[in-house]
Amino acid sequence: SFDLQIPGAGQGAFTSGCTAQFPGHSSGDFDCDNHFGGCNSKASCARLPEVLRGACEWRFDWFHWLEHAGKTNNPFVDFRRVRCPEQLTHLSGSVPVDDGDFPIADLACHARV
């Protein structure tokens, strides 16, 4: 299981990162003062910085936030481990010991047209 990090969806216990990145906004602007769950309506997304509003609204338009008996589950996904991209290993300076056991990600086969 994993969590999706979506603007406006709640910051949990980590409430200082967004305010550091977007000066002039209060912590509550990033989750509508609801740290665990976030904004409860699409209109509430207006509190977020403009650059993040589209992603917040996506929660309600595509992800259908809270439409099923007041709950939303993370979507089902198919995934497999791949070799760490060079862009990440270059930045981190770290390569998993077993990285060579996994295929290189073919991003072209996942591109949307």
mmCIF file of C-alpha atoms in Angstrom:
data_model
loop_
_atom_site.group_PDB
_atom_site.id
_atom_site.type_symbol
_atom_site.label_atom_id
_atom_site.label_comp_id
_atom_site.label_asym_id
_atom_site.label_seq_id
_atom_site.Cartn_x
_atom_site.Cartn_y
_atom_site.Cartn_z
ATOM 1 C CA SER A 1 0.000 0.000 0.000
ATOM 2 C CA PHE A 2 1.089 3.574 -0.530
ATOM 3 C CA ASP A 3 -0.242 7.095 -0.218
ATOM 4 C CA LEU A 4 -0.690 9.515 -3.079
ATOM 5 C CA GLN A 5 0.670 12.968 -2.324
ATOM 6 C CA ILE A 6 -1.948 15.284 -3.835
ATOM 7 C CA PRO A 7 -2.123 19.050 -3.283
ATOM 8 C CA GLY A 8 -5.018 19.872 -0.964
ATOM 9 C CA ALA A 9 -5.311 16.276 0.288
ATOM 10 C CA GLY A 10 -3.826 16.853 3.749
ATOM 11 C CA GLN A 11 -0.292 17.294 5.001
ATOM 12 C CA GLY A 12 -0.452 14.883 7.897
ATOM 13 C CA ALA A 13 2.113 15.640 10.559
ATOM 14 C CA PHE A 14 4.426 17.466 8.134
ATOM 15 C CA THR A 15 2.931 20.946 7.979
ATOM 16 C CA SER A 16 5.960 23.188 7.402
ATOM 17 C CA GLY A 17 7.201 22.133 3.959
ATOM 18 C CA CYS A 18 4.531 23.813 1.848
ATOM 19 C CA THR A 19 4.741 27.139 3.683
ATOM 20 C CA ALA A 20 8.514 27.150 3.169
ATOM 21 C CA GLN A 21 8.057 26.585 -0.560
ATOM 22 C CA PHE A 22 5.169 29.047 -0.962
ATOM 23 C CA PRO A 23 5.753 32.092 1.277
ATOM 24 C CA GLY A 24 2.653 34.158 1.948
ATOM 25 C CA HIS A 25 0.413 31.138 2.533
ATOM 26 C CA SER A 26 -0.506 29.672 5.892
ATOM 27 C CA SER A 27 -0.206 25.968 6.585
ATOM 28 C CA GLY A 28 -3.992 25.627 6.563
ATOM 29 C CA ASP A 29 -4.161 26.945 3.000
ATOM 30 C CA PHE A 30 -2.592 23.704 1.770
ATOM 31 C CA ASP A 31 -5.172 21.357 3.299
ATOM 32 C CA CYS A 32 -8.116 23.605 4.249
ATOM 33 C CA ASP A 33 -7.126 23.313 7.924
ATOM 34 C CA ASN A 34 -7.668 19.535 7.781
ATOM 35 C CA HIS A 35 -4.182 18.001 8.077
ATOM 36 C CA PHE A 36 -5.475 14.430 7.779
ATOM 37 C CA GLY A 37 -7.866 14.376 4.826
ATOM 38 C CA GLY A 38 -7.542 17.815 3.296
ATOM 39 C CA CYS A 39 -10.068 19.964 1.489
ATOM 40 C CA ASN A 40 -13.593 18.590 1.401
ATOM 41 C CA SER A 41 -14.829 20.415 -1.707
ATOM 42 C CA LYS A 42 -13.475 21.448 -5.084
ATOM 43 C CA ALA A 43 -14.252 25.083 -4.275
ATOM 44 C CA SER A 44 -11.902 24.847 -1.265
ATOM 45 C CA CYS A 45 -8.985 24.304 -3.644
ATOM 46 C CA ALA A 46 -9.019 28.076 -4.222
ATOM 47 C CA ARG A 47 -7.049 28.440 -0.963
ATOM 48 C CA LEU A 48 -4.014 26.750 -2.509
ATOM 49 C CA PRO A 49 -1.387 28.623 -4.546
ATOM 50 C CA GLU A 50 -2.604 28.887 -8.145
ATOM 51 C CA VAL A 51 0.051 26.485 -9.444
ATOM 52 C CA LEU A 52 -1.348 23.689 -7.192
ATOM 53 C CA ARG A 53 -5.086 24.245 -7.698
ATOM 54 C CA GLY A 54 -5.437 22.050 -10.774
ATOM 55 C CA ALA A 55 -4.044 19.038 -8.926
ATOM 56 C CA CYS A 56 -6.337 19.698 -5.973
ATOM 57 C CA GLU A 57 -9.342 19.929 -8.310
ATOM 58 C CA TRP A 58 -8.225 16.671 -9.964
ATOM 59 C CA ARG A 59 -9.058 14.917 -6.707
ATOM 60 C CA PHE A 60 -12.708 15.784 -7.181
ATOM 61 C CA ASP A 61 -12.941 15.529 -10.992
ATOM 62 C CA TRP A 62 -10.998 12.350 -11.803
ATOM 63 C CA PHE A 63 -10.241 10.713 -8.471
ATOM 64 C CA HIS A 64 -13.876 11.202 -7.342
ATOM 65 C CA TRP A 65 -12.896 12.161 -3.789
ATOM 66 C CA LEU A 66 -15.454 11.102 -1.167
ATOM 67 C CA GLU A 67 -18.080 10.044 -3.753
ATOM 68 C CA HIS A 68 -18.401 6.445 -2.554
ATOM 69 C CA ALA A 69 -20.110 6.456 0.840
ATOM 70 C CA GLY A 70 -17.918 9.352 1.948
ATOM 71 C CA LYS A 71 -14.698 7.435 1.265
ATOM 72 C CA THR A 72 -12.048 7.208 -1.402
ATOM 73 C CA ASN A 73 -9.497 4.449 -1.804
ATOM 74 C CA ASN A 74 -6.219 4.697 -3.621
ATOM 75 C CA PRO A 75 -6.590 3.382 -7.174
ATOM 76 C CA PHE A 76 -5.501 -0.128 -8.036
ATOM 77 C CA VAL A 77 -2.205 -0.164 -9.878
ATOM 78 C CA ASP A 78 0.028 -2.729 -11.506
ATOM 79 C CA PHE A 79 3.667 -2.169 -10.768
ATOM 80 C CA ARG A 80 6.985 -3.927 -10.850
ATOM 81 C CA ARG A 81 10.417 -3.026 -9.688
ATOM 82 C CA VAL A 82 12.787 -1.605 -12.276
ATOM 83 C CA ARG A 83 16.361 -0.437 -12.177
ATOM 84 C CA CYS A 84 16.789 2.951 -10.519
ATOM 85 C CA PRO A 85 16.916 5.667 -13.169
ATOM 86 C CA GLU A 86 20.344 7.182 -13.691
ATOM 87 C CA GLN A 87 18.905 10.621 -12.945
ATOM 88 C CA LEU A 88 18.148 9.481 -9.361
ATOM 89 C CA THR A 89 21.317 7.502 -8.736
ATOM 90 C CA HIS A 90 23.372 10.442 -10.033
ATOM 91 C CA LEU A 91 21.660 12.825 -7.604
ATOM 92 C CA SER A 92 21.753 10.478 -4.627
ATOM 93 C CA GLY A 93 25.159 8.942 -5.267
ATOM 94 C CA SER A 94 23.643 5.611 -4.275
ATOM 95 C CA VAL A 95 22.778 2.510 -6.291
ATOM 96 C CA PRO A 96 20.980 -0.490 -4.745
ATOM 97 C CA VAL A 97 23.255 -3.533 -4.550
ATOM 98 C CA ASP A 98 20.792 -5.670 -6.521
ATOM 99 C CA ASP A 99 19.885 -2.950 -9.048
ATOM 100 C CA GLY A 100 21.390 -4.902 -11.949
ATOM 101 C CA ASP A 101 18.902 -7.733 -11.310
ATOM 102 C CA PHE A 102 16.037 -5.569 -12.562
ATOM 103 C CA PRO A 103 15.118 -4.321 -16.045
ATOM 104 C CA ILE A 104 15.670 -0.765 -17.194
ATOM 105 C CA ALA A 105 12.376 1.149 -17.267
ATOM 106 C CA ASP A 106 11.146 1.677 -20.813
ATOM 107 C CA LEU A 107 9.373 5.007 -20.407
ATOM 108 C CA ALA A 108 8.381 5.093 -24.091
ATOM 109 C CA CYS A 109 6.000 2.176 -23.609
ATOM 110 C CA HIS A 110 4.150 4.151 -20.890
ATOM 111 C CA ALA A 111 3.878 7.461 -22.717
ATOM 112 C CA ARG A 112 0.376 8.824 -23.206
ATOM 113 C CA VAL A 113 -0.541 10.043 -26.624
#
